[in-house]
Short mmCIF file of C-alpha atoms and ligand atoms in Angstrom, two decimals:
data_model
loop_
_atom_site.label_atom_id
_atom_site.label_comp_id
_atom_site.label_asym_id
_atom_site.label_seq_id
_atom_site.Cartn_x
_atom_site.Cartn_y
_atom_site.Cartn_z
CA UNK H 22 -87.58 1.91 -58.43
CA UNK H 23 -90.23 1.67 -55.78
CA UNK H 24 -91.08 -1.95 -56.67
CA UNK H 25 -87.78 -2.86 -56.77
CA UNK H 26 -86.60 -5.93 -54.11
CA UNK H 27 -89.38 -5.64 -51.49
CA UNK H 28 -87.34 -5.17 -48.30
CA UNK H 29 -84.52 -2.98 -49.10
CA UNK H 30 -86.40 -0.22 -51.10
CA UNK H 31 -88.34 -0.11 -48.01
CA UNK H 32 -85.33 -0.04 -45.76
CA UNK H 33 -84.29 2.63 -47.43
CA UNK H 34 -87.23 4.45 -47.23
CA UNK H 35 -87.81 3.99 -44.09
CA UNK H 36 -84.12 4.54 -42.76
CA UNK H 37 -82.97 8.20 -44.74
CA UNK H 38 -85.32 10.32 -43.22
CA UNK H 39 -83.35 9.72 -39.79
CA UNK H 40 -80.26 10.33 -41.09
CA UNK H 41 -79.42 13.88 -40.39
CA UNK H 42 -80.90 13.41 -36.34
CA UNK H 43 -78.83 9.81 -36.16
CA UNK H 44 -75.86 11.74 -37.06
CA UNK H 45 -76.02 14.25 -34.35
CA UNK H 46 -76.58 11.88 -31.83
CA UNK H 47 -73.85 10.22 -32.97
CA UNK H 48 -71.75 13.24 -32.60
CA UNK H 49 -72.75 13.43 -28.94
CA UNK H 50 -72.28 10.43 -27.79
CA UNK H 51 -68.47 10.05 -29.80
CA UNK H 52 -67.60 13.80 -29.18
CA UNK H 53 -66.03 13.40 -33.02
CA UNK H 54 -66.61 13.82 -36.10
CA UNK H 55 -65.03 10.78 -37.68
CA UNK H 56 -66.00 8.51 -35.04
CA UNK H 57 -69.46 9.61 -35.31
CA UNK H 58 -69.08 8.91 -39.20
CA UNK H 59 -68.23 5.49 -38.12
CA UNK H 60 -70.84 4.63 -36.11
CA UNK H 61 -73.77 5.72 -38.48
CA UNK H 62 -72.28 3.82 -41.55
CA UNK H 63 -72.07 0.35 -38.97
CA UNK H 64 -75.35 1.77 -37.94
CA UNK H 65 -76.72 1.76 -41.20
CA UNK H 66 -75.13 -1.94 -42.09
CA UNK H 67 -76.46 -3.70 -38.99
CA UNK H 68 -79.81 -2.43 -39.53
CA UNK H 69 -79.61 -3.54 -42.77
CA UNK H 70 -78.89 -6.79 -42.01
CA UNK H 71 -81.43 -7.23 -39.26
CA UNK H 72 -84.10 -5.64 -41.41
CA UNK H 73 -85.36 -8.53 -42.26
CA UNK H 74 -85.83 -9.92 -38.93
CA UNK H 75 -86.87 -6.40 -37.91
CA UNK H 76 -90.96 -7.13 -36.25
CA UNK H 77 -93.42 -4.82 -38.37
CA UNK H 78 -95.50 -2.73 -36.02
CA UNK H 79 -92.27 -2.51 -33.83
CA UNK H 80 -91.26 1.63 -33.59
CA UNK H 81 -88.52 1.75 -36.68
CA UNK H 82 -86.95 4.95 -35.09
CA UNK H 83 -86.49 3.15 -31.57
CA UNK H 84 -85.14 0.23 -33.16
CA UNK H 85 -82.21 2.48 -34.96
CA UNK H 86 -81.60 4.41 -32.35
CA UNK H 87 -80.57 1.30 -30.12
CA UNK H 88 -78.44 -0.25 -32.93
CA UNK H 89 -76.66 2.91 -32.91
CA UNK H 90 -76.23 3.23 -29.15
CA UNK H 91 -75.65 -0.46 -28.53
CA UNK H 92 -72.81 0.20 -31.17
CA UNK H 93 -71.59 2.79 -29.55
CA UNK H 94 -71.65 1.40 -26.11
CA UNK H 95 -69.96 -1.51 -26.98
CA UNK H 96 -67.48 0.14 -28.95
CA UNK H 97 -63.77 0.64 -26.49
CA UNK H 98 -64.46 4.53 -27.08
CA UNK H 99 -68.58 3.83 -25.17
CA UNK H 100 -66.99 1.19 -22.70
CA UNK H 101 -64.74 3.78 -21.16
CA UNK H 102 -67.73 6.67 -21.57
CA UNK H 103 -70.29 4.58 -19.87
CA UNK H 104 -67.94 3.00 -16.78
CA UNK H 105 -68.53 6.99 -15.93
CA UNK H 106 -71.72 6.42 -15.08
CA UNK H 107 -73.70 5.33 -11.61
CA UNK H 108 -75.91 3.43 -13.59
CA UNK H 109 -79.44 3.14 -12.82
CA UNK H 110 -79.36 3.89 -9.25
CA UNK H 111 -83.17 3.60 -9.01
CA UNK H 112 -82.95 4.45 -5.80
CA UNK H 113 -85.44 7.60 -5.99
CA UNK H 114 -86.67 9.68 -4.82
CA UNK H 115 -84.63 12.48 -5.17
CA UNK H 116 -83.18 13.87 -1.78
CA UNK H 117 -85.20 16.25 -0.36
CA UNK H 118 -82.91 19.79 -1.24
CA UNK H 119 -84.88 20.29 -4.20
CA UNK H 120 -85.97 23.22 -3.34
CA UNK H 121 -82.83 25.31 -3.42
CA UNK H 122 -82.92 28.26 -5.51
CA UNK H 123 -82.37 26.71 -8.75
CA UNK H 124 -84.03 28.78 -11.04
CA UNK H 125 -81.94 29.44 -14.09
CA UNK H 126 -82.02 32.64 -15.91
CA UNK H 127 -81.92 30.96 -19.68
CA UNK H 128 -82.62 34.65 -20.69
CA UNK H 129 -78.80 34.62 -19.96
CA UNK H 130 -77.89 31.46 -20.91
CA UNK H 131 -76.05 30.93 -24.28
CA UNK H 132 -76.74 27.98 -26.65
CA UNK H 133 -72.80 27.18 -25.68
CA UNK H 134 -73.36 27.12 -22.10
CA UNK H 135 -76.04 24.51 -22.63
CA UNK H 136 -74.32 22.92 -25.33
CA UNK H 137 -70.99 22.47 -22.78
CA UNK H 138 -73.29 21.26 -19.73
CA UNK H 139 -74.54 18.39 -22.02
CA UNK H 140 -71.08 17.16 -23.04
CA UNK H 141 -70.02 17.32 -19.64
CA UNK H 142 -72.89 14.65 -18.45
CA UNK H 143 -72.30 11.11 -18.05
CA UNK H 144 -73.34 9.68 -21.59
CA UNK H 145 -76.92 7.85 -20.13
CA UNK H 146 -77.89 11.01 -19.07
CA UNK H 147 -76.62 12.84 -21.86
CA UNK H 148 -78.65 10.55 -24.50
CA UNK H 149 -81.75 10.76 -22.75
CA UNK H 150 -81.87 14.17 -22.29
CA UNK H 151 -81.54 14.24 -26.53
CA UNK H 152 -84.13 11.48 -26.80
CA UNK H 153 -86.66 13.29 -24.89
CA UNK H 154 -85.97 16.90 -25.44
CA UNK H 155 -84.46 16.73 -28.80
CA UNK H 156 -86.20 13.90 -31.04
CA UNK H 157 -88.81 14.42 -28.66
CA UNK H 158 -89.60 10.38 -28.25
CA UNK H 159 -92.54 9.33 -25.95
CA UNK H 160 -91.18 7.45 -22.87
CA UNK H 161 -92.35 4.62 -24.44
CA UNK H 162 -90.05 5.10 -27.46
CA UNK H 163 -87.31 5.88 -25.33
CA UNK H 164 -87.94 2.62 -23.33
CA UNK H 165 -87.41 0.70 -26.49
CA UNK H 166 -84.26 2.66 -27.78
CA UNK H 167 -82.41 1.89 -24.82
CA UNK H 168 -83.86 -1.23 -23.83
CA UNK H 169 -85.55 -0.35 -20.41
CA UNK H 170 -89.05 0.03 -18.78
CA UNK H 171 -90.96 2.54 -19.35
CA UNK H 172 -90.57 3.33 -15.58
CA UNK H 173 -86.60 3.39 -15.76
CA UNK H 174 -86.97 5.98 -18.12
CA UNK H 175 -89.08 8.31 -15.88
CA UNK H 176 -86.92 7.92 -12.76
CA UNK H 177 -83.21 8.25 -15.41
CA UNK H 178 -85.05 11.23 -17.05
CA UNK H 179 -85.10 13.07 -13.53
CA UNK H 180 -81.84 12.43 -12.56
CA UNK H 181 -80.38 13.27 -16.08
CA UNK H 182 -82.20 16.84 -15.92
CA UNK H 183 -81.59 17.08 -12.22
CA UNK H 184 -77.51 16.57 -13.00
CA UNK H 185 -78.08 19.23 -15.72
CA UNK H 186 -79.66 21.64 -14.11
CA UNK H 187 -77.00 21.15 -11.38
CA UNK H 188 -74.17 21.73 -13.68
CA UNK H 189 -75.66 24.72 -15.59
CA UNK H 190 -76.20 26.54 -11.79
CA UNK H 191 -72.60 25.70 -11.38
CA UNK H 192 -71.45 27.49 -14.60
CA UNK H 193 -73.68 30.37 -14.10
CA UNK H 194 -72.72 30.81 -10.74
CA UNK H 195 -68.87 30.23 -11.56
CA UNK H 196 -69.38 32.85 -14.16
CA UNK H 197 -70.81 35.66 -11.42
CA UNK H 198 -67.71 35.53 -9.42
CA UNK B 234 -98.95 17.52 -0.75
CA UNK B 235 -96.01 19.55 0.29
CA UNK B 236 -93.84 21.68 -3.29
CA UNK B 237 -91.26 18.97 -3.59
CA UNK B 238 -93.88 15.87 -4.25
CA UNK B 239 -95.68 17.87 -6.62
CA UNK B 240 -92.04 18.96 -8.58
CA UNK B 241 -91.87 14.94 -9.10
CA UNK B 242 -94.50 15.18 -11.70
CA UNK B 243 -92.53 18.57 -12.93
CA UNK B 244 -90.74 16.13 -16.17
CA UNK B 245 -94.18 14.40 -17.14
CA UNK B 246 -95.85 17.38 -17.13
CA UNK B 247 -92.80 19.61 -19.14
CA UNK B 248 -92.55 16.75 -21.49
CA UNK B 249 -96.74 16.73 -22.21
CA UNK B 250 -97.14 13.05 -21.50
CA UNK B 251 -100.37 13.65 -20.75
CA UNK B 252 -101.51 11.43 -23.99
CA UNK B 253 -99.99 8.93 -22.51
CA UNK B 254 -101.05 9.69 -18.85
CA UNK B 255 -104.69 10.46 -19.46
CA UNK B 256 -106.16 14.45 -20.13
CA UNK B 257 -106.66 14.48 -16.64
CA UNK B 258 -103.30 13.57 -15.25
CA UNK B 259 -101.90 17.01 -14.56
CA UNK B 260 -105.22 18.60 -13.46
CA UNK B 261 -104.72 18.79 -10.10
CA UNK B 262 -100.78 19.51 -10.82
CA UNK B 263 -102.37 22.73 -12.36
CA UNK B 264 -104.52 23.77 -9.34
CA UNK B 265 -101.49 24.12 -7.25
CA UNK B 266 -99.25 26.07 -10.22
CA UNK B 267 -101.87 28.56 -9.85
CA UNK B 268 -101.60 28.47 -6.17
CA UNK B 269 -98.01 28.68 -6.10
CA UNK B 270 -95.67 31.20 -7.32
CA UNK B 271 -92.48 29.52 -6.93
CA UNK B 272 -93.36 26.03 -8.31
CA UNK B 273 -95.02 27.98 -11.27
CA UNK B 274 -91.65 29.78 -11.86
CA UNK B 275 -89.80 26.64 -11.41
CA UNK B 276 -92.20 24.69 -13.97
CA UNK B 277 -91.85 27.88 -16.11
CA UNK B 278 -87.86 27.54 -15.91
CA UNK B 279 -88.38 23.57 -17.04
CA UNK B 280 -89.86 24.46 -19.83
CA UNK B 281 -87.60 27.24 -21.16
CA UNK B 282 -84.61 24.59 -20.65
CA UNK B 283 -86.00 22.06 -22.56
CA UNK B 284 -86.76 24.51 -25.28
CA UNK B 285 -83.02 25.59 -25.05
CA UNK B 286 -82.29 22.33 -24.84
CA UNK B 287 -83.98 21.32 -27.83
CA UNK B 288 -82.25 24.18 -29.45
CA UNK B 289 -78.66 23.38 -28.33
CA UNK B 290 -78.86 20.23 -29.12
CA UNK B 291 -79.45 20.29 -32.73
CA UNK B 292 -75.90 20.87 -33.33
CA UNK B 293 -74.15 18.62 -36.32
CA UNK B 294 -74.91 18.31 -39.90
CA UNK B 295 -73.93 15.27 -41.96
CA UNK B 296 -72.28 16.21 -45.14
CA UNK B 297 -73.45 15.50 -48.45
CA UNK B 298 -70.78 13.04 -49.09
CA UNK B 299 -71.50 11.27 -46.50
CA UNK B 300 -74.93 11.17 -47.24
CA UNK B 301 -74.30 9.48 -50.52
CA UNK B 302 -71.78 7.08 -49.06
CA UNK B 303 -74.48 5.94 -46.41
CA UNK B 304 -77.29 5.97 -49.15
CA UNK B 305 -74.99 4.38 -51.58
CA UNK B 306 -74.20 1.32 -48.88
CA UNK B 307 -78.11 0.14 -48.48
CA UNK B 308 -78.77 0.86 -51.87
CA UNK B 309 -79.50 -2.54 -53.64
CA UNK B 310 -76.49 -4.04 -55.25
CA UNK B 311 -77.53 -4.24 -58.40
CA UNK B 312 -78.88 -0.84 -59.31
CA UNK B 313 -75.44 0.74 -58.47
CA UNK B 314 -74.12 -1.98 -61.00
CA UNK B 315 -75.88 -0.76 -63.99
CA UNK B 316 -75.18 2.72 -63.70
CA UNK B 317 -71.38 1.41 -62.97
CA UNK B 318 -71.24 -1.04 -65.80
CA UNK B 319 -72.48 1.80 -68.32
CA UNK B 320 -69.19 3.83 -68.23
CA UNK B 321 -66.57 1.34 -70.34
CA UNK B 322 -63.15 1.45 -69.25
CA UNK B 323 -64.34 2.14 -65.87
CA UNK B 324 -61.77 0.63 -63.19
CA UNK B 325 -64.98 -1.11 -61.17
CA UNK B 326 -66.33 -2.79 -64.20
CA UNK B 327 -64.58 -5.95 -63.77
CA UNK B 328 -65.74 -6.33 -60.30
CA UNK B 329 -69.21 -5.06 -61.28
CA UNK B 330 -69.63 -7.79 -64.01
CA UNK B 331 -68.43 -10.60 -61.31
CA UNK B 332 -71.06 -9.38 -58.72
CA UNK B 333 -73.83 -9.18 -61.67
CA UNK B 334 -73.01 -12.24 -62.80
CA UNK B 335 -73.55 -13.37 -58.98
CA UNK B 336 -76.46 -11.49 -59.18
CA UNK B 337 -77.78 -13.52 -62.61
CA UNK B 338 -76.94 -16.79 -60.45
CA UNK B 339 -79.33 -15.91 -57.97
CA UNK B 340 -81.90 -15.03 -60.26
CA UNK B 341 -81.50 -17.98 -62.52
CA UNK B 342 -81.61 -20.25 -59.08
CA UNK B 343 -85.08 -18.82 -58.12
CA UNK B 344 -86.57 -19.19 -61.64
CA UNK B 345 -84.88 -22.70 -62.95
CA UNK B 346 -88.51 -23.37 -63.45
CA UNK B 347 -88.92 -20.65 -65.76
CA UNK B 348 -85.92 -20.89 -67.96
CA UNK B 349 -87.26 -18.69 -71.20
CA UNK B 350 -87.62 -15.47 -68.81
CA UNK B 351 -84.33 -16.77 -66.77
CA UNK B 352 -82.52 -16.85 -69.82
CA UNK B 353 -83.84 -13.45 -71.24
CA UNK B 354 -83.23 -11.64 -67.99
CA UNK B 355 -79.73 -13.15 -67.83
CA UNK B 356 -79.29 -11.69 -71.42
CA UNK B 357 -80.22 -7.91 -70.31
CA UNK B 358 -78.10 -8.56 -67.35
CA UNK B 359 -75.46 -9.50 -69.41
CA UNK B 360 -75.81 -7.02 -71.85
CA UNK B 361 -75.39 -4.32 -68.80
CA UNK B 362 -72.31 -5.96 -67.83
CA UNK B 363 -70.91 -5.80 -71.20
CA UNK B 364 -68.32 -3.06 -71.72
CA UNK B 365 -69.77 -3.67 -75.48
CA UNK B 366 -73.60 -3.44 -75.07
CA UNK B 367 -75.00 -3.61 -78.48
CA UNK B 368 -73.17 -4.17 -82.01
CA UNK B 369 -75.18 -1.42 -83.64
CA UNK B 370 -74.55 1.75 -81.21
CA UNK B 371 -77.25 4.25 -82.70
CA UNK B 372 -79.89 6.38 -81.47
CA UNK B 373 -81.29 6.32 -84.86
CA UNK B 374 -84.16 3.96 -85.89
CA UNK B 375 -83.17 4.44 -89.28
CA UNK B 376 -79.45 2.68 -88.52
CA UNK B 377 -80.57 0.44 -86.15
CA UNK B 378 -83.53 -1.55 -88.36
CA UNK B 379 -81.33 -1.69 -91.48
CA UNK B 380 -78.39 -3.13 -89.45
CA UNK B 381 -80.96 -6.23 -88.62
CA UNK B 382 -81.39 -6.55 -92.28
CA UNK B 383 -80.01 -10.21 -93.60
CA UNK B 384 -79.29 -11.22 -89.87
CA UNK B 385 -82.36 -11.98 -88.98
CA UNK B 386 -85.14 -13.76 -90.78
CA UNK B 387 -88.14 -11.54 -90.51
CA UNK B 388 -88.23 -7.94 -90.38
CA UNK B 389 -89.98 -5.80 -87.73
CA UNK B 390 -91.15 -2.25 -87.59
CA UNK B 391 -89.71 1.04 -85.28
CA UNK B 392 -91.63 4.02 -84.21
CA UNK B 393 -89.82 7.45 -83.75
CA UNK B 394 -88.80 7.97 -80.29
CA UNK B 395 -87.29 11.23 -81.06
CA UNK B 396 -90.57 12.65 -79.06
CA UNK B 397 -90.93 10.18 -76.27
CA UNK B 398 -88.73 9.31 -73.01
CA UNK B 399 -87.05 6.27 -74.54
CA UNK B 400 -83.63 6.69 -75.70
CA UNK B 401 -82.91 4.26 -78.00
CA UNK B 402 -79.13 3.20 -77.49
CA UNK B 403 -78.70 -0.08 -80.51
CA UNK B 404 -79.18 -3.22 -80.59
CA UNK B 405 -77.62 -6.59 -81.09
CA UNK B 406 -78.21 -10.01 -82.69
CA UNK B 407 -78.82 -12.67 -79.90
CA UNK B 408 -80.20 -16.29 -79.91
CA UNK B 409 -82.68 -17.32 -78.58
CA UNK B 410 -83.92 -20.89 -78.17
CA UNK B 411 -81.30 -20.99 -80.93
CA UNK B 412 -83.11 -18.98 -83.39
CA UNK B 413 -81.72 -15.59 -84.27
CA UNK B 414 -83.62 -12.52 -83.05
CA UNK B 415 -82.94 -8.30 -81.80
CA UNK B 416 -82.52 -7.39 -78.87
CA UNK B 417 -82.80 -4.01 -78.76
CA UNK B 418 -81.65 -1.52 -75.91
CA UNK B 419 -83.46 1.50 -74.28
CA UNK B 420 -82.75 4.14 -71.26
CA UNK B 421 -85.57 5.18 -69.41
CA UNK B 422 -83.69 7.95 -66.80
CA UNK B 423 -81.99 5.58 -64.79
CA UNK B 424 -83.60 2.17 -66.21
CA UNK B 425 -82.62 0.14 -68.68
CA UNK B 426 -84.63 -1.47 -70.85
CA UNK B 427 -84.52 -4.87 -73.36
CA UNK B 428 -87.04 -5.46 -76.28
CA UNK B 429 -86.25 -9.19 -77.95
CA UNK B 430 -88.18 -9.60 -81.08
CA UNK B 431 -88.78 -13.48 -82.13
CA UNK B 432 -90.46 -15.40 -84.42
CA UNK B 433 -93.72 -15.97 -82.83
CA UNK B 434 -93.28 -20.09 -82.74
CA UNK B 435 -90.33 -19.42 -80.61
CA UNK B 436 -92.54 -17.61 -78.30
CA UNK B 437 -94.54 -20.26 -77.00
CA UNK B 438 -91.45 -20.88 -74.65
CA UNK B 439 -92.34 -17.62 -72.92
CA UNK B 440 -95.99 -18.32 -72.36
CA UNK B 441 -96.87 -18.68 -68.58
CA UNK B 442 -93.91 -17.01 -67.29
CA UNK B 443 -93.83 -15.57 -63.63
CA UNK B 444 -94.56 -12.15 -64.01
CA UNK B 445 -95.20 -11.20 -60.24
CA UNK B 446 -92.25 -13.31 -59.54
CA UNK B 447 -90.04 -11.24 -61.53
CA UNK B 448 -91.64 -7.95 -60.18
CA UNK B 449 -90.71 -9.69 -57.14
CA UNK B 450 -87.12 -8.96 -57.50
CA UNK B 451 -87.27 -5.89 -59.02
CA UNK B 452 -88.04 -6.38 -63.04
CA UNK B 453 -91.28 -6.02 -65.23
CA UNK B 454 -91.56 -8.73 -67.65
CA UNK B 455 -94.18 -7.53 -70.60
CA UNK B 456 -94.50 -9.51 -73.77
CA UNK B 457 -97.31 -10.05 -76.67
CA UNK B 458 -97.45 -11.48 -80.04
CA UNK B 459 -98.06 -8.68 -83.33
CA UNK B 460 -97.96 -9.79 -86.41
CA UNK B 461 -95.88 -12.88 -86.39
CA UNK B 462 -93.75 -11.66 -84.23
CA UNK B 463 -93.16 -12.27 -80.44
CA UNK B 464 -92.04 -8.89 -78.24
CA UNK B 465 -90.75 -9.58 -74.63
CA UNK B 466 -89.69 -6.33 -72.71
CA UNK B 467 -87.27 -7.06 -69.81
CA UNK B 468 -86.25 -4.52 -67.36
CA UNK B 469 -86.02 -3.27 -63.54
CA UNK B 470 -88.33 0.24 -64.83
CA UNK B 471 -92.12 -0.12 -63.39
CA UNK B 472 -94.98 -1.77 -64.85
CA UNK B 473 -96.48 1.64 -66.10
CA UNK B 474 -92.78 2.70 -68.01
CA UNK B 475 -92.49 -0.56 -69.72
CA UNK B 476 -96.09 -1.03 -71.04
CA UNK B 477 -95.65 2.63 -72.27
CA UNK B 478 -92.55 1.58 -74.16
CA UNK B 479 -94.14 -1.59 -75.23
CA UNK B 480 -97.49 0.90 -76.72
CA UNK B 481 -95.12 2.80 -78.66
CA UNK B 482 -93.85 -0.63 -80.51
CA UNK B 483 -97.04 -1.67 -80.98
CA UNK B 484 -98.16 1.10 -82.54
CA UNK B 485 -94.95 1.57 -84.81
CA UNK B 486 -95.71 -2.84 -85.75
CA UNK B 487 -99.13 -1.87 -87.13
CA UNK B 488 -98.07 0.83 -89.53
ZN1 ZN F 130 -95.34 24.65 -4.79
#
């Protein structure tokens, strides 16, 4: 039926393919299974909704990728996740101890250890990290799926990896002793 | 420029935003890797973690039935309908026939202008919705045609479709414009698909009727005159499936 009703054939279309990676995300930032269920489906409906109003030209992965985090964030389950965040302290740069060993040996590092360090970041720094490494977005992208300047998401990109590098020092160092 | 200013461009230049930077962003970057065995290792290390990262992070997999319940929510209404209103008995069916019938409203709102096609469309919709589609259920052209015999007055031709993609499912006696005529009921995969035969003085109420409208919102409208008769195809199949059907009744008409 691809001539059928203009808009939502389209919507469809356009929205399945990002089902599977909307999903995941949606299991990291809800940590459940159920929850993350949730989200999607209201995902899904909002966007369908909006689609109409939805600007052609406008990045159609970006756009769904902010319903579902604005969702989430607003959602009792995001309020309480993001309050654990120092949000955008901008206040770069970074203090000057960079240069602390901090290699990591990843040829020792299991997928778990990496998969527990992201869990245990504060969720902004946690979603960008999966924007940019995972659905490998452009900073642009990512600007417009969280709803910040393009410069934002340089400066909250370093601190997220910074924070994660931190942490996965921490576990490999907690698992020497 | 002392190791730590030059680790500040260590996430543009792990994440390749050079297309976005210029070629010649990370140049000089580059010069000082090669210069500099521990920011090279540490650049090294920032890749490998975002590789892992990328890895790690690819964790959870929808299931299927989820899939379908998402793909079954932004589907449009009415194409869920049809397949629903197919299975009689079927515990939806009364809430499928309200929200076609809401459906039909719509329609019939947009085209009030165009009341021949409004009132043929509304007929197919109908017909859906009915837990009785046709009077004569047959897949048989031989039962079907002989069941129109003495109901209708004029007679009209039916080609095998034994060999084509058209399942023939019956037919029914309708009015139209008050005069009797078939309306006859295919299955294209998941389409459906109405053929009314009228005399062809009755058809001058179809002439002129929105066809891109109706494609629109989701149906093909075909219809031409053979041998006194008047054939109007109705259904939410493409353009190409329903002039195909609509070939295969012509050519049956001339025999
Ligand atoms: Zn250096």
């Amino acid at each position: 039926m691809a001539d059928y009703a203009g808009d939502f054939g389209s919507f469809e279309d356009l929205a399945m393919p990002h089902f599977v990676r909307l999903y995941n995300f949606a299991c990291w930032l809800t940590h459940d299974s159920v929850a993350a269920e949730d989200l999607v489906q209201e995902t899904y409906m909002k966007a369908l909704r909006g689609f109409s109003s939805f600007q052609q030209g406008t990045n159609f992965r970006a756009w769904m990728y902010r319903i579902l985090r604005n969702t989430f964030l607003t959602s009792q389950t995001g309020l309480k996740a993001a309050a654990t965040t120092d949000l955008d302290d901008e206040r770069s740069p970074e203090p000057a101890d960079e240069l602390t060993p901090e290699s990591i040996l990843l040829a020792r590092m299991e997928m778990e250890t990496i998969q527990q360090a992201l869990e245990a970041l504060p969720v902004h720094f946690r979603e960008i990290i999966l924007l940019c490494d995972l659905e490998e977005m452009s900073y642009q992208e990512i600007g417009q799926a969280l709803g910040i300047p393009a410069g934002t998401v340089m400066s909250r990109l370093s601190r997220a990896r910074k924070a994660m590098r931190t942490l996965l020092i921490a576990r490999m160092e907690g698992a020497r002793q | 420029m002392i190791c730590n200013e030059w680790r500040e461009q260590f996430d543009a230049y792990v994440d390749d935003a050079s297309a976005e930077r210029g070629p010649d962003e990370f140049a000089s970057l580059e010069e000082h890797l090669r210069s500099c065995p521990s920011c090279a290792a540490e650049a090294l290390n920032r890749v490998q973690l975002k590789r892992a990262t990328r890895a790690a992070a690819a964790r959870y997999v929808p299931s299927p039935t989820f899939r379908l319940r998402i793909e079954k929510s932004i589907k449009p209404k009415r194409k869920l309908l049809w397949t629903a209103a197919w299975i009689p008995g079927l515990a939806g069916a009364i809430a499928a026939v309200l929200l076609v019938t809401v459906s039909a409203l719509i329609w019939t709102r947009h085209v009030a202008h165009e009341e021949a096609v409004a009132q043929l469309l509304d007929m197919h919709i109908a017909t859906l919705a009915s837990p009785n589609p046709v009077d004569v259920v047959s897949t048989d052209r031989h039962t079907v045609k002989p069941w129109f015999q003495g109901k209708l007055p004029f007679t009209f031709n039916l080609p095998e479709f034994e060999y084509s993609p058209y399942k023939l499912l019956g037919g029914k006696l309708v009015y139209v414009h008050h005069s009797p005529a078939a309306q006859l009921l295919f299955e294209l995969r998941k389409h459906d698909l109405s053929v009314f035969i009228t005399q062809e003085n009755q058809g001058a109420a179809f002439s002129g009727m929105g066809q891109s409208d109706m494609r629109e919102k989701g149906f093909t409208v075909e219809s031409w005159n053979q041998d006194g008769l008047r054939y109007v195809i109705v259904s939410d199949a493409g353009p190409t499936e329903v002039r195909a059907l609509g070939d295969l009744l012509k050519s049956a008409a001339r025999q």
